Amino acid sequence: MFKRATIVLMLIVFGTVIIALSGCEEKKAPTVISLDKGWLFHPGDNLEFAKPEYNDSSWKSIGVYEPWEKQGYPRLNGFAWYRTKVVIPSSIRDEADLKDSLIVKLGKIDDFDQVFFNGVLIGENLQNVKPGTKPANDFKDLKNSYWNEQRRYSLPLKSGLIKWDNTNVIAVRVFDWGGAGGIFAGELSIGMQSYKDYVKIIYNNGDFKSFGKQFEKKIVVKNISKNYTIEGEFSVNVVDNITDKKLYEKEVPMSLPPKGKNYFSFTFDKPKESAKVEYEFEFKNDEEKIITEGVPYILTPPVKETPQINGALVYGERINKPFLYRIAATGKRPLKFSAEGLPEGLTLNANTGIITGKVSKAGKYEVKISVKNTLGTDTKTLEIVIGNKLALTPPMGWNSWNCWGLSVSQKKVYDAAKAFVNTGLADHGWTYINIDDGWEIPGNSKKPKRKRNGEILTNEKFPDMQKLGKDIHALGLKFGIYSSPGPLTCGGYTASYGHELQDAKTFAKWGIDYLKYDLCSYRKMMKDQNSVEELMPPYIKMHKALMKINRDIVYSLCEYGNGKVWEWGEKVGGNLWRTTGDIWDDWNRLYQIGFGQAGLEKYAGPGHWNDPDMLVLGWVGWGPNLHRTRLTPDEQYTHMSLWALLSAPLLLGNDLTKLDDFTLNLITNDEVIAIDQDKLGKQASRVFNKDSIQIWKKPLADGTTAVGIFNTSVKNNDFVLDLVGLGFSWEVILRDVWKQKNIGVFAHTYPCRIPAHGVKLLKIIKK
Ligand code: GLA
């Protein structure tokens, strides 16, 4: 450890004065210049905008932490430009150890970008280009969107493009396919490239190989420079976040020739709770590069072999509509199901637990359901409510968007349905299999979009929607689809405008049970996208159509929370409504969306739910190429716990054919799911928010209270829960919901350690 060694040596020789000196020594002039302010914006396209001398004085200012839709350009798709001017002091070059290149970071850009530095194209869509390369005219041939990727371009000093101590102009040409657009998140800065930038520690985000009680991890440390040998010390530490114990430590000298790499593998005991790996490269010049990653840890005990009924215990349908309910139950197969008190018209398949039929009389039916195997029987009461309300608990299922994006196909959807059954997910209450955008004919295709009679057509990836519906129902699962009140969907596919009733009828013919109705292109027809008067009619129109068909279809409004949809979503017939823009697998986004739900609790209840968007656990990717979620294991526990407390619809968005033990554990904890599916349907409220700790509290139907203590900071936190402040002035039993274990009896306080970005999910049981 070079730096530490130097400091210790100096201490011995000169005493404490040197500590202060060594502190001063580190305070160099800033070597990185922020680019997060001072941007100007112009919709449309003109390559003249790239030129430094172009007069942009009439352009409007724009922020770079929100898409342009949120900043006065609600209907803009296609091209737009950003420009900024920046003085780059020569001191950053003079003080740098390496004098090769500038690194230009431009945040995340939705969808495509070309970056011009003093009029010259230096990078496009994540790739550096040789200065002088001609920009492509448009981005229309591109297959994958780069909307969620940080842009980072390197600009060699020898290009001669940089005007030191002078004004430089950066112009970014952006093309947005649809939905949100522009520079909207990430890091925006300019700085000199340093040794740090040349060393890559490739740790395959989350890929820990399991060998019995141990994990094995293989990583590669790479020098990507062509010219420098990089020397230093490389260390790996695995630390338990709860006990601070080191589970593994190793330090090795490392010398990496130009383009060289070193493999490093290590093995350690699987942690019982939260843990992290710290990879550190200390360079000879005292620079250091530190990367940390979370280690997966499983808290949920394995599924028991004795029978257990899971999932929602209240279920609503309308009179005389096709009824389908699959009793979710775990336990050693074969299981035998039985029911007492089923309303007339319904029958239960004793082998599958699937209840089907039609009920012609409204009412509340208390049905005693039992499930039996060689090891025992479990019995619970299922309340079937035949009336006018659906979704009496938040819908639980899967949606194709967060993994497959527009590359969804009939096969992928049916694979997800089969996986629900094969992996046992359906036995924990996961029910809906929903197709998102991408099943229709693209709006710009030459092919007919509808039959001659106006009936909407599917594209070639969905050869037989009716069959898909039948196949999904045969598994006891429900089938969902997606459309838009505008002429086109967000992905530019054909939508329902002018065909609402006809589409509702077609959906009924296909056996659809759930419709996500996404505003998107309808915005073009609105004057003000936040006007409630303009937002309500298209949703009412589709609701009326859904009321005319002979099926129950859960109605999911998707308009990103505009016009405070929670205040009127139920009035237009919505069973759930998105309260925010799209989610992605990044802590900041999760934080913004999840913890941003505070205050909305009064709008949620049985039949009408706030929807903070889908889950980003497991393998996700919004297109054909998937990656493991970029949330750490602790962040994933937070995601699932918060969504359950929020009574949020639980829609998985991952490739279900690629489920690892950790992800499966996260989504099959029946006590966590039961919090979400609780019959009372009360969304949690935030009751404490101080020093990066947030406490959310949700009353449950059995008289107990679910409480989530969230640590939103990057440091582990030793927290003392004030039970009295929470309303429990006498002894209570605390249950750790993830471990499904009572912790003990507590009065007044409960001390606990919450890992960085992690959670403690408790159930408080009055004694
Ligand atoms: C919007 C929605 C997403 C998804 C896409 C499909 O962005 O918010 O959830 O449905 O459209 O194009």
Coordinates of N, CA and C and ligand atoms in Angstrom, one line a residue, residues 179 401 406 436-437 482 489-491 516 518 520 558 560 578 582 613-614, ligand 1:
G179 N -40.9 8.0 -26.4 CA -40.9 8.1 -25.0 C -40.0 9.2 -24.5
W401 N -41.4 -6.0 -20.8 CA -40.7 -4.9 -21.2 C -39.3 -4.8 -20.7
L406 N -38.6 -4.3 -27.2 CA -39.3 -4.5 -28.5 C -39.0 -5.9 -29.1
D436 N -45.8 -6.6 -23.2 CA -45.7 -5.1 -23.3 C -45.7 -4.7 -24.8
D437 N -45.1 -3.6 -25.1 CA -45.0 -3.1 -26.5 C -44.3 -4.1 -27.4
Y482 N -50.8 -4.9 -24.1 CA -50.4 -3.5 -24.0 C -51.0 -2.8 -25.2
T489 N -47.8 3.3 -30.3 CA -47.3 3.0 -29.0 C -46.0 3.8 -28.8
C490 N -45.5 3.7 -27.6 CA -44.2 4.4 -27.3 C -43.1 3.9 -28.2
G491 N -43.1 2.6 -28.6 CA -42.1 2.0 -29.5 C -42.4 2.3 -30.9
K516 N -52.5 -2.9 -20.2 CA -51.7 -1.7 -19.9 C -51.9 -0.7 -21.0
D518 N -51.0 2.8 -22.5 CA -49.8 3.7 -22.3 C -50.0 5.0 -23.2
C520 N -48.3 7.7 -24.4 CA -47.4 7.9 -25.5 C -47.9 8.9 -26.6
C558 N -51.1 3.9 -17.8 CA -49.7 4.3 -17.9 C -49.6 5.6 -18.5
Y560 N -47.4 7.9 -16.6 CA -46.2 8.4 -15.9 C -46.5 9.4 -14.8
R578 N -49.6 4.1 -13.2 CA -48.2 4.4 -13.0 C -48.1 5.8 -12.3
D582 N -40.4 5.8 -16.3 CA -39.9 4.4 -16.3 C -38.8 4.2 -15.3
D613 N -44.0 1.3 -11.1 CA -43.4 0.6 -12.2 C -42.8 -0.7 -11.7
M614 N -42.3 -1.4 -12.7 CA -42.1 -2.9 -12.6 C -40.7 -3.1 -11.8
Ligands
GLA1 C1 -43.3 3.5 -22.0 C2 -43.8 2.8 -20.7 C3 -42.9 1.5 -20.5 C4 -43.1 0.6 -21.7 C5 -42.7 1.4 -23.0 C6 -43.0 0.5 -24.2 O1 -42.0 4.0 -21.8 O2 -43.7 3.6 -19.6 O3 -43.3 0.9 -19.3 O4 -44.4 0.1 -21.7 O5 -43.4 2.6 -23.1 O6 -42.7 1.2 -25.4

